[in-house]
PDB file of C-alpha atoms and ligand atoms in Angstrom:
ATOM      1  CA  MET A   1     -88.286 -35.505  -1.133  1.00  0.00           C
ATOM      2  CA  ARG A   2     -88.178 -38.775   0.811  1.00  0.00           C
ATOM      3  CA  LYS A   3     -85.538 -41.320  -0.180  1.00  0.00           C
ATOM      4  CA  PRO A   4     -87.107 -44.692  -1.034  1.00  0.00           C
ATOM      5  CA  PHE A   5     -86.589 -47.384   1.587  1.00  0.00           C
ATOM      6  CA  ILE A   6     -86.785 -51.089   0.756  1.00  0.00           C
ATOM      7  CA  ALA A   7     -86.516 -53.580   3.615  1.00  0.00           C
ATOM      8  CA  GLY A   8     -86.439 -57.367   3.345  1.00  0.00           C
ATOM      9  CA  ASN A   9     -88.344 -59.205   6.056  1.00  0.00           C
ATOM     10  CA  TRP A  10     -86.936 -62.710   5.912  1.00  0.00           C
ATOM     11  CA  LYS A  11     -89.297 -64.057   8.598  1.00  0.00           C
ATOM     12  CA  MET A  12     -88.186 -67.531   9.782  1.00  0.00           C
ATOM     13  CA  TYR A  13     -86.144 -68.324   6.678  1.00  0.00           C
ATOM     14  CA  LYS A  14     -82.404 -68.869   6.128  1.00  0.00           C
ATOM     15  CA  THR A  15     -79.883 -70.398   8.506  1.00  0.00           C
ATOM     16  CA  PRO A  16     -76.904 -68.239   9.560  1.00  0.00           C
ATOM     17  CA  VAL A  17     -74.702 -69.862   6.901  1.00  0.00           C
ATOM     18  CA  GLU A  18     -77.320 -69.409   4.160  1.00  0.00           C
ATOM     19  CA  ALA A  19     -77.947 -65.837   5.269  1.00  0.00           C
ATOM     20  CA  ALA A  20     -74.287 -64.830   5.076  1.00  0.00           C
ATOM     21  CA  ALA A  21     -73.898 -66.403   1.632  1.00  0.00           C
ATOM     22  CA  PHE A  22     -77.046 -64.617   0.475  1.00  0.00           C
ATOM     23  CA  VAL A  23     -75.918 -61.150   1.535  1.00  0.00           C
ATOM     24  CA  ARG A  24     -72.493 -61.612  -0.025  1.00  0.00           C
ATOM     25  CA  GLU A  25     -74.307 -62.131  -3.318  1.00  0.00           C
ATOM     26  CA  LEU A  26     -76.764 -59.316  -2.643  1.00  0.00           C
ATOM     27  CA  LYS A  27     -73.955 -56.896  -1.840  1.00  0.00           C
ATOM     28  CA  ASP A  28     -72.427 -57.582  -5.213  1.00  0.00           C
ATOM     29  CA  SER A  29     -75.745 -57.343  -6.993  1.00  0.00           C
ATOM     30  CA  LEU A  30     -76.516 -53.925  -5.450  1.00  0.00           C
ATOM     31  CA  LYS A  31     -73.020 -52.452  -5.531  1.00  0.00           C
ATOM     32  CA  ASP A  32     -73.723 -49.798  -8.178  1.00  0.00           C
ATOM     33  CA  VAL A  33     -77.166 -48.882  -6.865  1.00  0.00           C
ATOM     34  CA  SER A  34     -77.701 -45.534  -5.148  1.00  0.00           C
ATOM     35  CA  GLY A  35     -80.585 -43.248  -4.252  1.00  0.00           C
ATOM     36  CA  VAL A  36     -82.386 -45.834  -2.139  1.00  0.00           C
ATOM     37  CA  ASP A  37     -81.971 -47.113   1.421  1.00  0.00           C
ATOM     38  CA  VAL A  38     -81.878 -50.894   1.691  1.00  0.00           C
ATOM     39  CA  ALA A  39     -82.101 -53.099   4.777  1.00  0.00           C
ATOM     40  CA  VAL A  40     -82.250 -56.834   5.381  1.00  0.00           C
ATOM     41  CA  CYS A  41     -83.944 -58.223   8.485  1.00  0.00           C
ATOM     42  CA  PRO A  42     -82.730 -61.784   9.100  1.00  0.00           C
ATOM     43  CA  PRO A  43     -83.753 -64.040  11.998  1.00  0.00           C
ATOM     44  CA  PHE A  44     -81.820 -63.399  15.236  1.00  0.00           C
ATOM     45  CA  PRO A  45     -79.174 -66.162  14.871  1.00  0.00           C
ATOM     46  CA  ALA A  46     -78.179 -64.762  11.472  1.00  0.00           C
ATOM     47  CA  LEU A  47     -77.719 -61.137  12.594  1.00  0.00           C
ATOM     48  CA  TRP A  48     -74.054 -61.450  13.455  1.00  0.00           C
ATOM     49  CA  PRO A  49     -72.912 -63.364  10.344  1.00  0.00           C
ATOM     50  CA  VAL A  50     -74.985 -61.038   8.155  1.00  0.00           C
ATOM     51  CA  LYS A  51     -73.453 -57.995   9.818  1.00  0.00           C
ATOM     52  CA  GLU A  52     -69.967 -59.367   9.081  1.00  0.00           C
ATOM     53  CA  ALA A  53     -70.861 -60.240   5.514  1.00  0.00           C
ATOM     54  CA  LEU A  54     -72.297 -56.738   4.946  1.00  0.00           C
ATOM     55  CA  GLU A  55     -69.063 -55.021   5.893  1.00  0.00           C
ATOM     56  CA  GLY A  56     -68.201 -52.344   3.338  1.00  0.00           C
ATOM     57  CA  SER A  57     -71.705 -52.114   1.942  1.00  0.00           C
ATOM     58  CA  ASP A  58     -74.502 -49.568   2.457  1.00  0.00           C
ATOM     59  CA  ILE A  59     -77.077 -52.274   3.128  1.00  0.00           C
ATOM     60  CA  ALA A  60     -78.352 -51.832   6.673  1.00  0.00           C
ATOM     61  CA  LEU A  61     -79.113 -54.503   9.221  1.00  0.00           C
ATOM     62  CA  GLY A  62     -82.564 -54.896  10.753  1.00  0.00           C
ATOM     63  CA  ALA A  63     -84.189 -57.245  13.258  1.00  0.00           C
ATOM     64  CA  GLN A  64     -87.735 -58.588  13.163  1.00  0.00           C
ATOM     65  CA  ASN A  65     -88.783 -58.140  16.784  1.00  0.00           C
ATOM     66  CA  MET A  66     -87.431 -57.447  20.263  1.00  0.00           C
ATOM     67  CA  HIS A  67     -88.440 -57.207  23.917  1.00  0.00           C
ATOM     68  CA  PHE A  68     -88.823 -53.740  25.416  1.00  0.00           C
ATOM     69  CA  GLU A  69     -86.676 -54.303  28.522  1.00  0.00           C
ATOM     70  CA  LYS A  70     -82.915 -53.854  28.535  1.00  0.00           C
ATOM     71  CA  GLU A  71     -82.360 -57.253  30.209  1.00  0.00           C
ATOM     72  CA  GLY A  72     -84.049 -59.577  32.649  1.00  0.00           C
ATOM     73  CA  ALA A  73     -85.572 -62.968  33.334  1.00  0.00           C
ATOM     74  CA  PHE A  74     -87.451 -63.247  30.033  1.00  0.00           C
ATOM     75  CA  THR A  75     -86.504 -66.652  28.660  1.00  0.00           C
ATOM     76  CA  GLY A  76     -86.266 -66.720  24.906  1.00  0.00           C
ATOM     77  CA  GLU A  77     -86.376 -62.954  24.413  1.00  0.00           C
ATOM     78  CA  VAL A  78     -83.893 -60.551  22.811  1.00  0.00           C
ATOM     79  CA  SER A  79     -83.392 -57.013  24.127  1.00  0.00           C
ATOM     80  CA  PRO A  80     -82.895 -53.643  22.416  1.00  0.00           C
ATOM     81  CA  ALA A  81     -79.498 -53.324  24.106  1.00  0.00           C
ATOM     82  CA  MET A  82     -78.392 -56.569  22.456  1.00  0.00           C
ATOM     83  CA  LEU A  83     -79.561 -55.398  19.042  1.00  0.00           C
ATOM     84  CA  GLN A  84     -77.860 -52.039  19.474  1.00  0.00           C
ATOM     85  CA  ASP A  85     -74.612 -53.773  20.461  1.00  0.00           C
ATOM     86  CA  LEU A  86     -74.819 -55.849  17.275  1.00  0.00           C
ATOM     87  CA  GLY A  87     -75.013 -52.754  15.092  1.00  0.00           C
ATOM     88  CA  VAL A  88     -78.665 -53.245  14.174  1.00  0.00           C
ATOM     89  CA  LYS A  89     -80.190 -50.089  12.680  1.00  0.00           C
ATOM     90  CA  TYR A  90     -83.846 -51.014  12.159  1.00  0.00           C
ATOM     91  CA  VAL A  91     -86.318 -53.211  13.997  1.00  0.00           C
ATOM     92  CA  ILE A  92     -89.649 -54.397  12.616  1.00  0.00           C
ATOM     93  CA  LEU A  93     -92.300 -54.009  15.317  1.00  0.00           C
ATOM     94  CA  GLY A  94     -95.969 -54.905  15.362  1.00  0.00           C
ATOM     95  CA  HIS A  95     -95.862 -57.165  12.309  1.00  0.00           C
ATOM     96  CA  SER A  96     -99.260 -58.794  11.760  1.00  0.00           C
ATOM     97  CA  GLU A  97     -97.726 -62.243  12.315  1.00  0.00           C
ATOM     98  CA  ARG A  98     -96.527 -61.085  15.744  1.00  0.00           C
ATOM     99  CA  ARG A  99     -99.986 -59.716  16.448  1.00  0.00           C
ATOM    100  CA  ALA A 100    -101.844 -62.805  15.202  1.00  0.00           C
ATOM    101  CA  CYS A 101     -99.532 -65.703  16.175  1.00  0.00           C
ATOM    102  CA  PHE A 102     -97.991 -64.276  19.349  1.00  0.00           C
ATOM    103  CA  GLY A 103    -100.805 -62.150  20.729  1.00  0.00           C
ATOM    104  CA  GLU A 104     -98.997 -58.813  20.547  1.00  0.00           C
ATOM    105  CA  THR A 105    -101.287 -55.949  21.507  1.00  0.00           C
ATOM    106  CA  ASP A 106    -101.116 -52.285  20.537  1.00  0.00           C
ATOM    107  CA  GLU A 107     -99.993 -51.519  24.107  1.00  0.00           C
ATOM    108  CA  LEU A 108     -97.110 -53.990  23.956  1.00  0.00           C
ATOM    109  CA  ILE A 109     -96.079 -52.721  20.542  1.00  0.00           C
ATOM    110  CA  ASN A 110     -96.096 -49.172  21.938  1.00  0.00           C
ATOM    111  CA  GLN A 111     -93.702 -50.224  24.711  1.00  0.00           C
ATOM    112  CA  LYS A 112     -91.426 -51.790  22.122  1.00  0.00           C
ATOM    113  CA  ILE A 113     -91.505 -48.710  19.877  1.00  0.00           C
ATOM    114  CA  LYS A 114     -90.579 -46.435  22.777  1.00  0.00           C
ATOM    115  CA  ALA A 115     -87.794 -48.815  23.810  1.00  0.00           C
ATOM    116  CA  ALA A 116     -86.450 -48.876  20.261  1.00  0.00           C
ATOM    117  CA  PHE A 117     -86.119 -45.086  20.246  1.00  0.00           C
ATOM    118  CA  THR A 118     -84.510 -45.133  23.692  1.00  0.00           C
ATOM    119  CA  TRP A 119     -81.869 -47.486  22.345  1.00  0.00           C
ATOM    120  CA  GLY A 120     -81.273 -45.623  19.093  1.00  0.00           C
ATOM    121  CA  LEU A 121     -82.970 -48.267  16.935  1.00  0.00           C
ATOM    122  CA  ASN A 122     -85.278 -47.133  14.131  1.00  0.00           C
ATOM    123  CA  PRO A 123     -88.619 -48.905  14.255  1.00  0.00           C
ATOM    124  CA  ILE A 124     -90.409 -50.155  11.162  1.00  0.00           C
ATOM    125  CA  PHE A 125     -93.849 -50.072  12.687  1.00  0.00           C
ATOM    126  CA  CYS A 126     -96.392 -52.304  10.905  1.00  0.00           C
ATOM    127  CA  VAL A 127    -100.102 -51.620  10.727  1.00  0.00           C
ATOM    128  CA  GLY A 128    -102.886 -52.995   8.549  1.00  0.00           C
ATOM    129  CA  GLU A 129    -106.384 -54.387   8.420  1.00  0.00           C
ATOM    130  CA  THR A 130    -107.620 -57.955   7.973  1.00  0.00           C
ATOM    131  CA  LEU A 131    -109.800 -58.981   5.028  1.00  0.00           C
ATOM    132  CA  GLU A 132    -112.852 -59.044   7.253  1.00  0.00           C
ATOM    133  CA  GLU A 133    -112.131 -55.503   8.456  1.00  0.00           C
ATOM    134  CA  ARG A 134    -111.680 -54.267   4.892  1.00  0.00           C
ATOM    135  CA  GLU A 135    -114.928 -55.892   3.804  1.00  0.00           C
ATOM    136  CA  ARG A 136    -116.726 -54.265   6.720  1.00  0.00           C
ATOM    137  CA  GLY A 137    -115.416 -50.886   5.557  1.00  0.00           C
ATOM    138  CA  ILE A 138    -113.472 -50.186   8.746  1.00  0.00           C
ATOM    139  CA  THR A 139    -109.934 -50.163   7.337  1.00  0.00           C
ATOM    140  CA  LYS A 140    -109.203 -46.561   8.326  1.00  0.00           C
ATOM    141  CA  ALA A 141    -110.703 -46.926  11.802  1.00  0.00           C
ATOM    142  CA  VAL A 142    -108.548 -50.014  12.435  1.00  0.00           C
ATOM    143  CA  VAL A 143    -105.375 -48.398  11.126  1.00  0.00           C
ATOM    144  CA  GLU A 144    -106.084 -45.222  13.113  1.00  0.00           C
ATOM    145  CA  ILE A 145    -106.315 -47.141  16.400  1.00  0.00           C
ATOM    146  CA  GLN A 146    -103.121 -49.062  15.615  1.00  0.00           C
ATOM    147  CA  VAL A 147    -101.234 -45.863  14.762  1.00  0.00           C
ATOM    148  CA  LEU A 148    -102.491 -43.818  17.712  1.00  0.00           C
ATOM    149  CA  LYS A 149    -101.953 -46.562  20.294  1.00  0.00           C
ATOM    150  CA  GLY A 150     -98.648 -47.676  18.826  1.00  0.00           C
ATOM    151  CA  LEU A 151     -97.239 -44.162  18.806  1.00  0.00           C
ATOM    152  CA  ALA A 152     -98.587 -42.984  22.178  1.00  0.00           C
ATOM    153  CA  GLU A 153     -95.955 -40.893  23.996  1.00  0.00           C
ATOM    154  CA  VAL A 154     -93.583 -40.915  21.038  1.00  0.00           C
ATOM    155  CA  THR A 155     -92.086 -37.449  20.560  1.00  0.00           C
ATOM    156  CA  ALA A 156     -91.840 -35.519  17.309  1.00  0.00           C
ATOM    157  CA  GLU A 157     -88.059 -35.676  17.578  1.00  0.00           C
ATOM    158  CA  GLN A 158     -88.176 -39.478  17.810  1.00  0.00           C
ATOM    159  CA  ALA A 159     -90.697 -39.729  14.997  1.00  0.00           C
ATOM    160  CA  GLU A 160     -88.126 -38.384  12.553  1.00  0.00           C
ATOM    161  CA  ASN A 161     -86.530 -41.824  12.711  1.00  0.00           C
ATOM    162  CA  LEU A 162     -89.757 -43.733  12.325  1.00  0.00           C
ATOM    163  CA  THR A 163     -90.819 -45.831   9.351  1.00  0.00           C
ATOM    164  CA  ILE A 164     -94.379 -47.056   9.089  1.00  0.00           C
ATOM    165  CA  ALA A 165     -95.215 -50.127   7.015  1.00  0.00           C
ATOM    166  CA  TYR A 166     -98.792 -50.313   5.848  1.00  0.00           C
ATOM    167  CA  GLU A 167     -99.426 -54.008   5.321  1.00  0.00           C
ATOM    168  CA  PRO A 168    -102.984 -55.168   4.666  1.00  0.00           C
ATOM    169  CA  VAL A 169    -103.038 -58.565   6.362  1.00  0.00           C
ATOM    170  CA  TRP A 170    -104.939 -60.138   3.455  1.00  0.00           C
ATOM    171  CA  ALA A 171    -102.126 -59.177   1.068  1.00  0.00           C
ATOM    172  CA  ILE A 172     -99.279 -60.737   3.063  1.00  0.00           C
ATOM    173  CA  GLY A 173     -97.895 -63.889   1.480  1.00  0.00           C
ATOM    174  CA  THR A 174    -101.057 -64.360  -0.567  1.00  0.00           C
ATOM    175  CA  GLY A 175    -100.000 -63.000  -3.934  1.00  0.00           C
ATOM    176  CA  LYS A 176    -102.814 -60.441  -3.643  1.00  0.00           C
ATOM    177  CA  THR A 177    -101.646 -56.847  -3.630  1.00  0.00           C
ATOM    178  CA  ALA A 178    -103.744 -53.852  -2.734  1.00  0.00           C
ATOM    179  CA  THR A 179    -104.299 -51.705  -5.806  1.00  0.00           C
ATOM    180  CA  PRO A 180    -101.822 -48.813  -5.847  1.00  0.00           C
ATOM    181  CA  GLU A 181    -104.760 -46.427  -5.379  1.00  0.00           C
ATOM    182  CA  ASP A 182    -106.115 -48.292  -2.330  1.00  0.00           C
ATOM    183  CA  ALA A 183    -102.641 -48.502  -0.812  1.00  0.00           C
ATOM    184  CA  GLN A 184    -102.076 -44.802  -1.466  1.00  0.00           C
ATOM    185  CA  GLU A 185    -105.371 -43.886   0.153  1.00  0.00           C
ATOM    186  CA  VAL A 186    -104.440 -45.609   3.407  1.00  0.00           C
ATOM    187  CA  CYS A 187    -100.851 -44.314   3.327  1.00  0.00           C
ATOM    188  CA  ARG A 188    -102.179 -40.763   2.787  1.00  0.00           C
ATOM    189  CA  PHE A 189    -104.505 -41.295   5.749  1.00  0.00           C
ATOM    190  CA  ILE A 190    -101.578 -42.481   7.898  1.00  0.00           C
ATOM    191  CA  ARG A 191     -99.649 -39.350   6.956  1.00  0.00           C
ATOM    192  CA  GLU A 192    -102.587 -37.196   8.017  1.00  0.00           C
ATOM    193  CA  LEU A 193    -102.553 -38.953  11.386  1.00  0.00           C
ATOM    194  CA  LEU A 194     -98.841 -38.184  11.629  1.00  0.00           C
ATOM    195  CA  VAL A 195     -99.500 -34.521  10.862  1.00  0.00           C
ATOM    196  CA  ASN A 196    -101.918 -34.404  13.801  1.00  0.00           C
ATOM    197  CA  LEU A 197     -99.467 -36.170  16.080  1.00  0.00           C
ATOM    198  CA  PHE A 198     -96.163 -34.556  15.147  1.00  0.00           C
ATOM    199  CA  GLY A 199     -96.835 -31.599  12.861  1.00  0.00           C
ATOM    200  CA  LYS A 200     -96.526 -31.309   9.099  1.00  0.00           C
ATOM    201  CA  GLU A 201     -92.766 -30.956   8.886  1.00  0.00           C
ATOM    202  CA  ILE A 202     -92.059 -34.215  10.706  1.00  0.00           C
ATOM    203  CA  ALA A 203     -94.949 -36.050   9.032  1.00  0.00           C
ATOM    204  CA  GLU A 204     -93.477 -35.189   5.642  1.00  0.00           C
ATOM    205  CA  LYS A 205     -90.182 -36.802   6.660  1.00  0.00           C
ATOM    206  CA  VAL A 206     -91.575 -40.132   7.883  1.00  0.00           C
ATOM    207  CA  ARG A 207     -91.280 -42.878   5.305  1.00  0.00           C
ATOM    208  CA  ILE A 208     -94.336 -45.015   4.771  1.00  0.00           C
ATOM    209  CA  GLN A 209     -93.733 -48.383   3.150  1.00  0.00           C
ATOM    210  CA  TYR A 210     -96.307 -50.608   1.558  1.00  0.00           C
ATOM    211  CA  GLY A 211     -96.065 -54.324   2.304  1.00  0.00           C
ATOM    212  CA  GLY A 212     -97.965 -57.352   1.059  1.00  0.00           C
ATOM    213  CA  SER A 213     -96.911 -59.409  -1.963  1.00  0.00           C
ATOM    214  CA  VAL A 214     -94.558 -56.747  -3.316  1.00  0.00           C
ATOM    215  CA  LYS A 215     -92.711 -58.120  -6.361  1.00  0.00           C
ATOM    216  CA  PRO A 216     -90.560 -56.780  -9.198  1.00  0.00           C
ATOM    217  CA  GLU A 217     -93.736 -56.585 -11.303  1.00  0.00           C
ATOM    218  CA  ASN A 218     -95.656 -54.243  -9.002  1.00  0.00           C
ATOM    219  CA  ILE A 219     -93.055 -52.088  -7.217  1.00  0.00           C
ATOM    220  CA  LYS A 220     -93.113 -49.364  -9.878  1.00  0.00           C
ATOM    221  CA  GLU A 221     -96.852 -48.692  -9.727  1.00  0.00           C
ATOM    222  CA  LEU A 222     -96.677 -48.602  -5.921  1.00  0.00           C
ATOM    223  CA  ILE A 223     -93.632 -46.355  -5.577  1.00  0.00           C
ATOM    224  CA  VAL A 224     -95.028 -43.660  -7.885  1.00  0.00           C
ATOM    225  CA  GLN A 225     -97.839 -43.054  -5.385  1.00  0.00           C
ATOM    226  CA  PRO A 226     -97.130 -39.810  -3.501  1.00  0.00           C
ATOM    227  CA  ASP A 227     -97.350 -41.282   0.005  1.00  0.00           C
ATOM    228  CA  ILE A 228     -95.693 -44.658  -0.639  1.00  0.00           C
ATOM    229  CA  ASP A 229     -91.985 -44.313   0.037  1.00  0.00           C
ATOM    230  CA  GLY A 230     -90.831 -47.897  -0.236  1.00  0.00           C
ATOM    231  CA  ALA A 231     -91.706 -51.461   0.586  1.00  0.00           C
ATOM    232  CA  LEU A 232     -91.430 -54.066   3.288  1.00  0.00           C
ATOM    233  CA  VAL A 233     -90.836 -57.215   1.292  1.00  0.00           C
ATOM    234  CA  GLY A 234     -91.327 -60.761   2.556  1.00  0.00           C
ATOM    235  CA  GLY A 235     -91.257 -63.635   0.051  1.00  0.00           C
ATOM    236  CA  ALA A 236     -89.586 -61.701  -2.768  1.00  0.00           C
ATOM    237  CA  SER A 237     -86.734 -60.610  -0.464  1.00  0.00           C
ATOM    238  CA  LEU A 238     -85.507 -64.206  -0.156  1.00  0.00           C
ATOM    239  CA  LYS A 239     -84.050 -64.337  -3.665  1.00  0.00           C
ATOM    240  CA  VAL A 240     -81.211 -62.057  -4.760  1.00  0.00           C
ATOM    241  CA  ASP A 241     -82.716 -61.501  -8.217  1.00  0.00           C
ATOM    242  CA  SER A 242     -86.191 -60.489  -7.120  1.00  0.00           C
ATOM    243  CA  PHE A 243     -84.992 -58.360  -4.198  1.00  0.00           C
ATOM    244  CA  THR A 244     -82.480 -56.579  -6.448  1.00  0.00           C
ATOM    245  CA  ALA A 245     -85.177 -55.946  -9.046  1.00  0.00           C
ATOM    246  CA  ILE A 246     -87.467 -54.451  -6.385  1.00  0.00           C
ATOM    247  CA  VAL A 247     -84.682 -52.205  -5.063  1.00  0.00           C
ATOM    248  CA  LYS A 248     -83.854 -51.013  -8.601  1.00  0.00           C
ATOM    249  CA  GLY A 249     -87.534 -50.584  -9.424  1.00  0.00           C
ATOM    250  CA  SER A 250     -87.979 -48.237  -6.488  1.00  0.00           C
ATOM    251  CA  ILE A 251     -85.548 -45.557  -7.665  1.00  0.00           C
TER     252      ILE A 251
HETATM  253  P1  LIG B 301     -94.905 -60.789   1.603  1.00  0.00           P
HETATM  254  O1  LIG B 301     -94.701 -60.378   3.152  1.00  0.00           O
HETATM  255  O2  LIG B 301     -94.100 -59.816   0.789  1.00  0.00           O
HETATM  256  O3  LIG B 301     -94.412 -62.198   1.519  1.00  0.00           O
HETATM  257  O4  LIG B 301     -96.368 -60.658   1.318  1.00  0.00           O
HETATM  258  C1  LIG B 301     -94.635 -59.041   3.559  1.00  0.00           C
HETATM  259  C2  LIG B 301     -94.446 -58.963   5.054  1.00  0.00           C
HETATM  260  O5  LIG B 301     -95.005 -59.807   5.779  1.00  0.00           O
HETATM  261  O6  LIG B 301     -93.753 -58.068   5.571  1.00  0.00           O
END
């Protein structure tokens, strides 16, 4: 039985001061909740204050991106070593906004995923098709390429600490959610790919989140699907009430 995993992807929202105040409230709101893993992924400048504010709570800290090198002349980048030093547990990699706005390729994402494992960070690896790809009926082919390229050279041992987020691009920030059945079908397909890559035992341990307009109103119908083990939440993770309701709805 996989433990549900709800992660908040804050994107480029909340200053460090706002972020710390938010998690102090969130900590209180989730204090009696168990049976679910929860993470918040603030922007880089808020990681340290959020880490301090989370002290004494089970809420984990995540980042939204990183470079794959330990250090170097890469102006504006943040390294896995820096995230590890900060006590970051998870790192979102391959988000569709990184792919679309910053030109991240499957090959680059693969380098980042391997670097994350090297540094003891647990990747939340995002995959998903665009609306055009769905309408052309190539959703599975697109997701298959993303999964296979993204996970090239990842070992079964490493994959135990992997989370995959299936996020149809057309459902992100649009208010449109995939039907639970459609989301399940792709998540089931992803798990089959994982079976081929890492064997059944490991594939059954990997948590697959759904992402794309997850809200308190739809978390329940998503989480009951056999291959959906949680959610990567954008907009609804920015308010304590809605994020708390999603976390509680996932148990
Ligand atoms: P959304 O974003 O919940 O606002 O649709 C999800 C994501 O981009 O991870």
